[in-house]
GROMACS .gro file of C-alpha atoms in nm:
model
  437
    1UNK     CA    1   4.395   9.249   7.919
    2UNK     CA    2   4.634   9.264   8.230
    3UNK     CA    3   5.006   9.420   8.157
    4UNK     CA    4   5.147   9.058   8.233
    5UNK     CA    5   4.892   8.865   8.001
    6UNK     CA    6   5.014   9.129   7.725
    7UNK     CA    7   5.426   9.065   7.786
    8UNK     CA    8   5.476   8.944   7.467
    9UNK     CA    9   5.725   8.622   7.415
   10UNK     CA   10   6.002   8.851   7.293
   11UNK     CA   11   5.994   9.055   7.607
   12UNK     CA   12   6.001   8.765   7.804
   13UNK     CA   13   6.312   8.651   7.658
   14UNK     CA   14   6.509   8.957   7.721
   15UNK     CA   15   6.492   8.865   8.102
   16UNK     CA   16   6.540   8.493   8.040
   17UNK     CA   17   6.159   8.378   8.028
   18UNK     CA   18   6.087   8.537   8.394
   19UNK     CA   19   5.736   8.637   8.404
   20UNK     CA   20   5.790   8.825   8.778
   21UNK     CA   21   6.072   9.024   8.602
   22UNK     CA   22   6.018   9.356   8.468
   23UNK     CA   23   6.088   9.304   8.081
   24UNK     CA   24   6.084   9.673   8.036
   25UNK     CA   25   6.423   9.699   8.291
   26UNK     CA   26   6.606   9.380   8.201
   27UNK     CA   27   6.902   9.444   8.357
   28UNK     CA   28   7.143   9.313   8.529
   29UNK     CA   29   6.984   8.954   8.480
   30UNK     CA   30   6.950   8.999   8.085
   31UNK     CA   31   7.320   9.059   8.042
   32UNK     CA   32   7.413   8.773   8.246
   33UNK     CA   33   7.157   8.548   8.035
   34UNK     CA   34   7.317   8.646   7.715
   35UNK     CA   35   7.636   8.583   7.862
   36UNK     CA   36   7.515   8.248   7.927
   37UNK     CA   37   7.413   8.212   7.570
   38UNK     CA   38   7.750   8.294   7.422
   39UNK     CA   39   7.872   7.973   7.563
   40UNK     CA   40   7.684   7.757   7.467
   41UNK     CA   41   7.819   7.684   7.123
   42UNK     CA   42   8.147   7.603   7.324
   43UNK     CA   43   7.966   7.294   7.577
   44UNK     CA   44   7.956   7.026   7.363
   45UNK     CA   45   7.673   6.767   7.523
   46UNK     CA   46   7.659   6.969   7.863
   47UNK     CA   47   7.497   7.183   7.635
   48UNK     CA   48   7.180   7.005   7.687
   49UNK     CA   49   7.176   7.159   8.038
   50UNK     CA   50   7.217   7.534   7.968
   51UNK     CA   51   6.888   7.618   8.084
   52UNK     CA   52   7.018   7.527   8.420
   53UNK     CA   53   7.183   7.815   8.447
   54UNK     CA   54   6.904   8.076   8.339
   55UNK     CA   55   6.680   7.963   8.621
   56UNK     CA   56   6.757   8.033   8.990
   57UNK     CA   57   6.751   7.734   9.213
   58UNK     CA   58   6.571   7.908   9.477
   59UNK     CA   59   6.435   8.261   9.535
   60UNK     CA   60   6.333   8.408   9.850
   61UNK     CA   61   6.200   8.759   9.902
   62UNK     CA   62   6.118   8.861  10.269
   63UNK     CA   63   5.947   9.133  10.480
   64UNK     CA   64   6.238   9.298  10.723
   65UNK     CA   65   6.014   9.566  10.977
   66UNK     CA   66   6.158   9.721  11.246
   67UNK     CA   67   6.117   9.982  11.478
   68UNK     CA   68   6.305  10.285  11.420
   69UNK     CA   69   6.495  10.487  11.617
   70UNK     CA   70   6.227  10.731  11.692
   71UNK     CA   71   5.934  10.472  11.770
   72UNK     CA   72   5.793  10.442  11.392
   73UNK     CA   73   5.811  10.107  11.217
   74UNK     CA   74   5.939  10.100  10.891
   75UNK     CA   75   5.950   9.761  10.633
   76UNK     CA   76   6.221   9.670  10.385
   77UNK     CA   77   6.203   9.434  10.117
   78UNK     CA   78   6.515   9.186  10.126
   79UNK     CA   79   6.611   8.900   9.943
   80UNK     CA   80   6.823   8.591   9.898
   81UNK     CA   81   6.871   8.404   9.589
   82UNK     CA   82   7.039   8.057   9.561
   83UNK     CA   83   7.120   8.065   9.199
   84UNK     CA   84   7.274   7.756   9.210
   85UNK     CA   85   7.388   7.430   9.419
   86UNK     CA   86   7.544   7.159   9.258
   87UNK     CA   87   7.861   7.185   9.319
   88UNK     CA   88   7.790   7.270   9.710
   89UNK     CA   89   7.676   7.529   9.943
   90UNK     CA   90   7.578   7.898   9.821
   91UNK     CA   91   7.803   8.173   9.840
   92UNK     CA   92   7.801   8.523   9.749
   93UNK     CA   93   7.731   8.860   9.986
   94UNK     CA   94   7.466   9.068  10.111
   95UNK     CA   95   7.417   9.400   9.961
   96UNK     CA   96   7.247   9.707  10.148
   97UNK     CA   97   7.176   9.950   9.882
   98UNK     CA   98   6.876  10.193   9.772
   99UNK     CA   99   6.877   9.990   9.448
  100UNK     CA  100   6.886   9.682   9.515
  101UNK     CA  101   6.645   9.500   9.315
  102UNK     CA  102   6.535   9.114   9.257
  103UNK     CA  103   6.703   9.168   8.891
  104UNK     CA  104   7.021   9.307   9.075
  105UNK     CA  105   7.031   8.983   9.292
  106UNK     CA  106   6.962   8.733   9.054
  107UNK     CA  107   7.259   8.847   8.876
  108UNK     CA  108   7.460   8.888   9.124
  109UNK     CA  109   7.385   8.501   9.225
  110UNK     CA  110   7.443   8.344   8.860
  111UNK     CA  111   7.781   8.587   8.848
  112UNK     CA  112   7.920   8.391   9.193
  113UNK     CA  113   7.781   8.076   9.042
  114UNK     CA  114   8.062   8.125   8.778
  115UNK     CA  115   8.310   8.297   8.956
  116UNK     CA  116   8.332   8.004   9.217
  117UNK     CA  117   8.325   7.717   8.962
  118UNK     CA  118   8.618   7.940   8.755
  119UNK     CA  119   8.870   7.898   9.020
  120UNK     CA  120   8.736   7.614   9.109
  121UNK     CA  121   8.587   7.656   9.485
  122UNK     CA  122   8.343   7.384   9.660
  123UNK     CA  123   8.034   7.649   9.626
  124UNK     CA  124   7.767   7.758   9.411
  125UNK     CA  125   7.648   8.095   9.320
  126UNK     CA  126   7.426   8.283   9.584
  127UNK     CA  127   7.360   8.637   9.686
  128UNK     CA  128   7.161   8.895   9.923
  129UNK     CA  129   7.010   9.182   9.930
  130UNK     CA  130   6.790   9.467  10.150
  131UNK     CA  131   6.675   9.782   9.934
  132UNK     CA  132   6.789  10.068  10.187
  133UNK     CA  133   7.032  10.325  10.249
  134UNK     CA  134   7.246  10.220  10.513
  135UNK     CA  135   7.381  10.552  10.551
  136UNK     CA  136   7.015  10.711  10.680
  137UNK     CA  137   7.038  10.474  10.903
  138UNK     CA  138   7.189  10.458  11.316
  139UNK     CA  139   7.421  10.148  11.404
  140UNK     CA  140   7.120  10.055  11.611
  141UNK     CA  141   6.907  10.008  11.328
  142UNK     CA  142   7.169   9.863  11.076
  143UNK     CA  143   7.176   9.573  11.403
  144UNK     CA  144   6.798   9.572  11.418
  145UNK     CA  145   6.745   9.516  11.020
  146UNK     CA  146   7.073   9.295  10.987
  147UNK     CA  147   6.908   9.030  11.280
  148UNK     CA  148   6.533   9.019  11.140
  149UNK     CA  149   6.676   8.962  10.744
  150UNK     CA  150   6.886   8.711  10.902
  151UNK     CA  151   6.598   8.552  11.070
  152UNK     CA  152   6.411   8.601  10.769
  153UNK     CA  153   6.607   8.409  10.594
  154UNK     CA  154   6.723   8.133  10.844
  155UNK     CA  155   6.543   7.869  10.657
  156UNK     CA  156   6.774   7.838  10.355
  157UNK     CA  157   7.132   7.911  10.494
  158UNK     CA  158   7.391   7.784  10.712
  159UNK     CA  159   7.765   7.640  10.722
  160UNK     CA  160   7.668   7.344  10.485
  161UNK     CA  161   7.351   7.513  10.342
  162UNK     CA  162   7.422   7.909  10.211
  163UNK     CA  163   7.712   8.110  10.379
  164UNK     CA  164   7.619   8.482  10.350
  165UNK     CA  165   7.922   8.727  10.327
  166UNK     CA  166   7.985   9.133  10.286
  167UNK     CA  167   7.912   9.316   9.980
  168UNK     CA  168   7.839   9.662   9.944
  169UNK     CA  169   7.700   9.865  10.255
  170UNK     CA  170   7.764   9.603  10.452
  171UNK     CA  171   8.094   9.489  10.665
  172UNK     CA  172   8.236   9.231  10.917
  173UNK     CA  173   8.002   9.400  11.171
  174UNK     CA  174   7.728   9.346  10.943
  175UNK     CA  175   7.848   8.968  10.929
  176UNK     CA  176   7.903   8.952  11.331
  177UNK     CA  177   7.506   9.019  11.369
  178UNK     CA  178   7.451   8.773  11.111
  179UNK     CA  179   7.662   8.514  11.278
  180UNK     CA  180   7.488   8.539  11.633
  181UNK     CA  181   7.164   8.567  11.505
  182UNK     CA  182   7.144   8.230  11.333
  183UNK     CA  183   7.380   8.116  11.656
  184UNK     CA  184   7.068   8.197  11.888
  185UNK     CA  185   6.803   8.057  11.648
  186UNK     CA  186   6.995   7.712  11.662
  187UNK     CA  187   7.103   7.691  11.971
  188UNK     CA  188   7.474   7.692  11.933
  189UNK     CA  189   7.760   7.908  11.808
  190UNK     CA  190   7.810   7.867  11.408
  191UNK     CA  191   8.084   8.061  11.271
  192UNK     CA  192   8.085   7.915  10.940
  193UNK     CA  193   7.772   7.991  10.897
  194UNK     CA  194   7.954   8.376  10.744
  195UNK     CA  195   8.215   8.466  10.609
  196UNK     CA  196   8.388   8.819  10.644
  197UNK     CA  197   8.377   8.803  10.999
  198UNK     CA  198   8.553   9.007  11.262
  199UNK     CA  199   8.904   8.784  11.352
  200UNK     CA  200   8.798   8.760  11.679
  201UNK     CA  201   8.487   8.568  11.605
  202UNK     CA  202   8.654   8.333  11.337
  203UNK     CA  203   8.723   8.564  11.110
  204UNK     CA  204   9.027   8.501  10.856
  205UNK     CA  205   9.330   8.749  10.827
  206UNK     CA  206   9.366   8.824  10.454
  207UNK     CA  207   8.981   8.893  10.440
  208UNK     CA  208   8.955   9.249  10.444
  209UNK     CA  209   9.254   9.289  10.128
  210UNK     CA  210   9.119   8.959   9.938
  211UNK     CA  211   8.942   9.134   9.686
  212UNK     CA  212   9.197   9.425   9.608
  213UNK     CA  213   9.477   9.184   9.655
  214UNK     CA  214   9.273   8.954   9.375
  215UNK     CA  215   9.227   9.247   9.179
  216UNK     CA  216   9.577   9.351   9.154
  217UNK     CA  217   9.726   9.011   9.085
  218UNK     CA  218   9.461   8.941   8.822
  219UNK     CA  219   9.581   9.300   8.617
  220UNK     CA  220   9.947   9.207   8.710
  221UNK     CA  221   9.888   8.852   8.497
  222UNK     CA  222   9.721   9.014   8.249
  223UNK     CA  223  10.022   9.279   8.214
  224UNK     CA  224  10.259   8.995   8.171
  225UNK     CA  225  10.119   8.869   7.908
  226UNK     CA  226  10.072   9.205   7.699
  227UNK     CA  227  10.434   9.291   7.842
  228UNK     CA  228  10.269   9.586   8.045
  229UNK     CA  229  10.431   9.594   8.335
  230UNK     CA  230  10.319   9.715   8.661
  231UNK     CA  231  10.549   9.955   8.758
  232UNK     CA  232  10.537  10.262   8.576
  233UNK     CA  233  10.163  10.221   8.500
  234UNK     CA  234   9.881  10.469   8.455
  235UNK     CA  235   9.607  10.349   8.662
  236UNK     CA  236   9.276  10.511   8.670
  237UNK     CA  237   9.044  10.338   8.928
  238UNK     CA  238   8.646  10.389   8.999
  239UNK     CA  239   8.496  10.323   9.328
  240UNK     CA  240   8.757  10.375   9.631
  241UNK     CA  241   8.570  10.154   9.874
  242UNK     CA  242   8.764   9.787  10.008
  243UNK     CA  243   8.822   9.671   9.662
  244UNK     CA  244   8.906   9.993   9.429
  245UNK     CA  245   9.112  10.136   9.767
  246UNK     CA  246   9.310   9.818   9.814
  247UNK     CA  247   9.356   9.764   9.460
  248UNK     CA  248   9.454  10.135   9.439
  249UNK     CA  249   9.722  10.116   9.709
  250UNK     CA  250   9.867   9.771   9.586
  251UNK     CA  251   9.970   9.965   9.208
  252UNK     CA  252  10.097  10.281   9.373
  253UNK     CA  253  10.323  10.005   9.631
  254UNK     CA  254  10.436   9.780   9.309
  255UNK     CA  255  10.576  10.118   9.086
  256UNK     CA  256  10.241  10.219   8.927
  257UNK     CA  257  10.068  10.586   8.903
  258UNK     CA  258   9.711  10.584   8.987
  259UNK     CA  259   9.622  10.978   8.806
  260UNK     CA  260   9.236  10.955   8.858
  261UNK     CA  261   9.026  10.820   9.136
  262UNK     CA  262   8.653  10.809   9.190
  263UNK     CA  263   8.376  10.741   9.445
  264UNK     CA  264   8.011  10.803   9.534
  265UNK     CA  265   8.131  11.167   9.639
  266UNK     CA  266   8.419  11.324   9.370
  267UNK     CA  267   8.623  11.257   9.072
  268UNK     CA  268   8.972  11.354   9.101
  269UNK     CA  269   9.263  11.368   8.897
  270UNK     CA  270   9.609  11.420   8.967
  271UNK     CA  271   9.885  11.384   8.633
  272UNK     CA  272  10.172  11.363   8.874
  273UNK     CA  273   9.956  11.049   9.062
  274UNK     CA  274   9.741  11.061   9.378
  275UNK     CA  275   9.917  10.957   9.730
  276UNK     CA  276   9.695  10.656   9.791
  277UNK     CA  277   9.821  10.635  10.101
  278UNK     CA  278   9.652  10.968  10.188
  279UNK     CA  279   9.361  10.922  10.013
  280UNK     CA  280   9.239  10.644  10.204
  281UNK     CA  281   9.301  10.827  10.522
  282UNK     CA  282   9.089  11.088  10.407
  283UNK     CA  283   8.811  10.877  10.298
  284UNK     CA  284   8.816  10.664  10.644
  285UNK     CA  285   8.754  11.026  10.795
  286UNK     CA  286   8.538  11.179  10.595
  287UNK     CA  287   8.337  10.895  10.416
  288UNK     CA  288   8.445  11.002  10.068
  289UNK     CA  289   8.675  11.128   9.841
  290UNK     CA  290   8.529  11.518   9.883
  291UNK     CA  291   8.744  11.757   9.941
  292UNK     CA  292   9.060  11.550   9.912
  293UNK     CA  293   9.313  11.785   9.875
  294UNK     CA  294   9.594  11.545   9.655
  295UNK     CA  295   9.424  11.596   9.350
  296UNK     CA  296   9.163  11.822   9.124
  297UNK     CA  297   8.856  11.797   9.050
  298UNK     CA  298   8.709  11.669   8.730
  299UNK     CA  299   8.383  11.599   8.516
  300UNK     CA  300   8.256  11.245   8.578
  301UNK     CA  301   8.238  11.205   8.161
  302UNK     CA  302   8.661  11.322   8.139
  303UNK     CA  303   8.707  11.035   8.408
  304UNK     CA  304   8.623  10.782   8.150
  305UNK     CA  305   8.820  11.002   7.877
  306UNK     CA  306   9.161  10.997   8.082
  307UNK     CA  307   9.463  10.768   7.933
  308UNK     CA  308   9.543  10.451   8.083
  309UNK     CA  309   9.702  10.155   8.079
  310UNK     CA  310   9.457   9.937   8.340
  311UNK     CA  311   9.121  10.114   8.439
  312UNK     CA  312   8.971   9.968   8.705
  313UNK     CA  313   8.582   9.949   8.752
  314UNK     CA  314   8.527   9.874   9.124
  315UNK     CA  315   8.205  10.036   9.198
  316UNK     CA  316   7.885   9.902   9.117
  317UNK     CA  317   7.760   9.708   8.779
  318UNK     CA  318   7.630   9.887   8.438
  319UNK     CA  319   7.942  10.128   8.429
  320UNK     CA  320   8.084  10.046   8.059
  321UNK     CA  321   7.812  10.075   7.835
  322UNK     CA  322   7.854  10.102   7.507
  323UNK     CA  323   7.884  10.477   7.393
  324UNK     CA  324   8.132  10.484   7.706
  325UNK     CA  325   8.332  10.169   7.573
  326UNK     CA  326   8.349  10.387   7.216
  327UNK     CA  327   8.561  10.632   7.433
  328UNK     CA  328   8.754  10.458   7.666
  329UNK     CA  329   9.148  10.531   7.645
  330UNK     CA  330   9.275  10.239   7.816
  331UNK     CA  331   9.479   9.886   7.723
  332UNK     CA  332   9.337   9.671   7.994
  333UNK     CA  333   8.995   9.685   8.183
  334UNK     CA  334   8.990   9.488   8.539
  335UNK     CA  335   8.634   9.418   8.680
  336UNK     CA  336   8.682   9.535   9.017
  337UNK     CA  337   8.309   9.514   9.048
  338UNK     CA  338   8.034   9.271   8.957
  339UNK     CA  339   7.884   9.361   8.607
  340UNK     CA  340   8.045   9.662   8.539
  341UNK     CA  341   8.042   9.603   8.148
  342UNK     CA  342   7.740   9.523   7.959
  343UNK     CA  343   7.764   9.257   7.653
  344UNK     CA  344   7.750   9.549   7.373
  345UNK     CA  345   8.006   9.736   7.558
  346UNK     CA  346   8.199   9.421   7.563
  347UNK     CA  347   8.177   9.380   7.210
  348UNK     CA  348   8.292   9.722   7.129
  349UNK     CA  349   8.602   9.636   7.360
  350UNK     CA  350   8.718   9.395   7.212
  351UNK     CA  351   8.693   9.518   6.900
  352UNK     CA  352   8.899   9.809   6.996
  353UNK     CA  353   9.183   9.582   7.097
  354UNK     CA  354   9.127   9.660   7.477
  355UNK     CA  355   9.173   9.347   7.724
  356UNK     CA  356   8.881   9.347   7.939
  357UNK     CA  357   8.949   9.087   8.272
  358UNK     CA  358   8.632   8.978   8.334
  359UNK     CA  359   8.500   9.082   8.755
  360UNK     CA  360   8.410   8.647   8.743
  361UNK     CA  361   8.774   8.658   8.704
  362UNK     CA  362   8.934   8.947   8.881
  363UNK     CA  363   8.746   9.020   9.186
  364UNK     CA  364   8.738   8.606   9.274
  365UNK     CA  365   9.031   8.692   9.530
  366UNK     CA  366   8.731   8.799   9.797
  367UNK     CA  367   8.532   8.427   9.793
  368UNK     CA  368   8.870   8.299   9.757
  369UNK     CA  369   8.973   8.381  10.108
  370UNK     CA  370   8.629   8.341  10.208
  371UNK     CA  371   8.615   7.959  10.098
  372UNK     CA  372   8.947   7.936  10.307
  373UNK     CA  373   8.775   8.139  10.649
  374UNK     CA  374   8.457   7.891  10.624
  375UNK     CA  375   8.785   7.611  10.620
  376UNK     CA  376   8.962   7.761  10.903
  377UNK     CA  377   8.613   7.748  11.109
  378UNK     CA  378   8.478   7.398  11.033
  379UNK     CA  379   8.872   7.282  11.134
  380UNK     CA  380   8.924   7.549  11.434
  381UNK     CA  381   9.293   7.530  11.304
  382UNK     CA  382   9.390   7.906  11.164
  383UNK     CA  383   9.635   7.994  10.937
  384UNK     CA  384   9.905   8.307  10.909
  385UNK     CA  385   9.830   8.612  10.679
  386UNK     CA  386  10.131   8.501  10.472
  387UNK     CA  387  10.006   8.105  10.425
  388UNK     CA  388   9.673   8.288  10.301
  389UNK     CA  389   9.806   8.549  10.046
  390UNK     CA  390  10.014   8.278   9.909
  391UNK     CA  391   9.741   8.063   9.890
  392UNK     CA  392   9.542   8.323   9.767
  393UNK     CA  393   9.784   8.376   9.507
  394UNK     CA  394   9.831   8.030   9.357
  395UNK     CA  395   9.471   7.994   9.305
  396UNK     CA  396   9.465   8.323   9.109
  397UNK     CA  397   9.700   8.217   8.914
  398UNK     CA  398   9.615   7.891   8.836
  399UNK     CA  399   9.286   7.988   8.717
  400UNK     CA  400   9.405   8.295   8.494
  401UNK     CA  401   9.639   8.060   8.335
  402UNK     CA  402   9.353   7.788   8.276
  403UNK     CA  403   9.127   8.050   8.115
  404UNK     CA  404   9.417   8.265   7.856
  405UNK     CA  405   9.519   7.916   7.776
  406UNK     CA  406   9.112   7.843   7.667
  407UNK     CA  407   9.070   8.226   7.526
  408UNK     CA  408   9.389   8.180   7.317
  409UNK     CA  409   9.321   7.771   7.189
  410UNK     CA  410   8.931   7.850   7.122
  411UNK     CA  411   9.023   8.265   7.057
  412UNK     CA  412   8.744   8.391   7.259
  413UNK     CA  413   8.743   8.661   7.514
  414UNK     CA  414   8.853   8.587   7.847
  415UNK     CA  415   8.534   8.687   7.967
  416UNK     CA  416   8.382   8.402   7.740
  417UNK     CA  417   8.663   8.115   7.835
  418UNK     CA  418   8.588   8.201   8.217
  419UNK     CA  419   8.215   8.076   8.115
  420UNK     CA  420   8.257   7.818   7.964
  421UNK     CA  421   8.453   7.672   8.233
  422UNK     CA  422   8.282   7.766   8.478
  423UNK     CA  423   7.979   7.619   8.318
  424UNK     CA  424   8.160   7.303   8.248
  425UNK     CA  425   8.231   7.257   8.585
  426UNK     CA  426   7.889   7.288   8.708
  427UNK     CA  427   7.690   7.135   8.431
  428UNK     CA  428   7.877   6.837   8.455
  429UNK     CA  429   7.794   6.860   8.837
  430UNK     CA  430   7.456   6.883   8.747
  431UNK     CA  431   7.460   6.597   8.482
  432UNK     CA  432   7.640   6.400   8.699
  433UNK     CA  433   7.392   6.420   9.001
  434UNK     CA  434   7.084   6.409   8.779
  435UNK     CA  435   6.729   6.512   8.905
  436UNK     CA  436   6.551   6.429   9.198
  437UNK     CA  437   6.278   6.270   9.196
   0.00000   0.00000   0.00000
């Protein structure tokens, strides 16, 4: 008997009934399925629909070849997964990463699904991916496997369709390459076809900071509300990339002491607080926090050990599991990244008394600005940094209020109220449309 005709209905489940999933490596996808589950009590009728949202729209997986730099021809596997579309066009980024995985994407897909119905954008959930190491790679093949993915995977986006965006090892150059490609392919230039675009190919100012910026002001409203205030903070923050850096900077410029700080290359610690400023200089020279000399070395296990009053997860997802939630010295946790806590971890959280601001929450500041960049192109009429962050800002806040309001009436974790609705939204969508044919 074949390994799949032996997957036994249990190990199905884990991954959400999946049979081209690996049952043995559930994750990401199985956490966001439970998540999923834990709402359901909370849906009333919509409930009816839940399955909805355990079973991708649309899933495409694509050959990228190229020819290298030195004549050989190499293949990546890349993907693109439209989790969801009810309530309008995809969204979500594209990922360049030696682990990317379909589980990874899927995941990431049903995760913008619910961020974008949680404050309430015009999208559903999508996201990309190409497993590589876009650091082994030359500019000229980054260009060369950025134009044949998007090629690749022409047939399912575009500015009314699926807008790709930037996610990790990838960047508004990334997004430029994307944007011409499909341009050529349909004869005419289509800037909202991306999002996270250079500003001088309809790019939006407020882009690069969204994500930090969201970050920030999610932690901030949290603070408020558990009368820890900003300023004077201890801030310990993982991942010092666009989000964790500008997240970083935004505490140390609002009267808060970021003491620990780590990325792909260090952890480093600094009691008296690390000059953000300085570190981010050194990382845009030297690709890393290595050898920064504002702060000491230490263990990656201490990092998660330190006292805090907000950590900030901003690297990549499966950070907080559970024997590290058992040890965690903080008062607030702010998803930075996507899935950076798994569901047990969660549990053990909460149970500790520890405010955890879910990343479907906290890191929505990036689509946000996104949403208003694909505005700004369809209109050709651009807006000023300031009209942006305060628009940024009222949607952040709107929707954090919206969801402690739920958490406190139905006493649920945020993570939970920011599901349920976010599945409202898009159930009733999905009711309301009904099924073709």
């Amino acid at each position: 008997m074949s390994n799949n005709q032996s997957t036994s209905a249990e190990d199905l489940r884990r991954v959400g009934g999946m049979s081209y999933l690996n049952p043995s490596a559930p994750e990401p996808w199985a956490s966001f399925v439970e998540q999923i589950e834990r709402v359901k009590p909370h849906l009333g009728h919509l409930s009816k629909w839940i399955e909805t949202m355990k079973h991708p729209k649309r899933i495409l997986i694509v050959d990228v070849p190229i020819i290298r730099d030195d004549g050989s021809v190499a293949h990546y596997e890349g993907y693109r997964v439209q989790h969801s579309l009810s309530r309008g066009p995809g969204k979500g980024g594209v990922r360049f990463h030696p682990a990317v995985t379909l589980n990874e994407v899927m995941a990431l897909s049903g995760w913008m699904t619910i961020k974008n119905a949680a404050v309430n954008l015009p999208y559903g959930g999508a996201k990309g991916g190409i497993r590589l190491d876009p650091r082994a790679h030359s500019q000229a093949e980054l260009q060369r496997i950025t134009r044949r993915y998007t090629s690749e995977i022409g047939i399912i986006i575009g500015p009314d369709k699926d807008i790709p965006a930037p996610d990790v090892g990838t960047n508004e150059q990334s997004m430029a390459w994307m944007m011409d490609t499909y341009s050529m392919n349909v004869g005419g230039t289509a800037t909202g076809v991306v999002t996270g675009k250079p500003i001088s190919l309809g790019g939006s100012l407020g882009r690069h900071e969204a994500t930090g910026r969201g970050v920030f002001i999610a932690a901030r409203e949290a603070g408020k509300r558990l009368n820890l205030p900003v300023e004077g903070a201890r801030v310990v923050v993982q991942g010092f990339g666009n989000v964790g850096g500008i997240a970083a900077r935004m505490f140390q410029e609002h009267g808060a002491k970021v003491v620990a700080l780590q990325d792909h290359s260090a952890t480093l610690a600094n009691e008296a607080g690390v000059d953000i400023h300085a570190a981010l200089k050194h990382v845009e020279i030297n690709s890393g926090l290595a050898g920064f000399p504002g702060a000491s070395p230490i263990s990656g296990d201490d990092f998660w050990l330190l006292k805090s009053d907000f950590l900030i997860p901003a690297a990549l997802e499966g950070q907080i599991l559970p024997e590290r939630a058992e040890r965690i010295s903080t008062k607030v946790v702010v998803e930075g990244a996507n899935g950076p806590t798994t569901p047990a971890a969660d549990d053990i959280l909460q149970q500790r008394g520890i405010l955890v601001v879910p990343d479907v929450l906290a890191n929505a500041g990036g689509v946000t600005v996104s949403y208003f960049e694909w505005v700004q192109d369809f209109s050709s009429f651009f807006w000023t940094e300031e009209e942006i962050n305060a628009r940024l800002e009222q949607i952040m806040v709107g929707a954090f209020d919206a969801i402690w309001k739920l958490a406190e009436e139905r006493n649920v974790s945020l993570r939970t109220a920011t599901f349920i609705i976010a599945c409202q939204r898009v159930l009733a969508a999905r009711e309301q449309r009904g099924l073709y044919p």
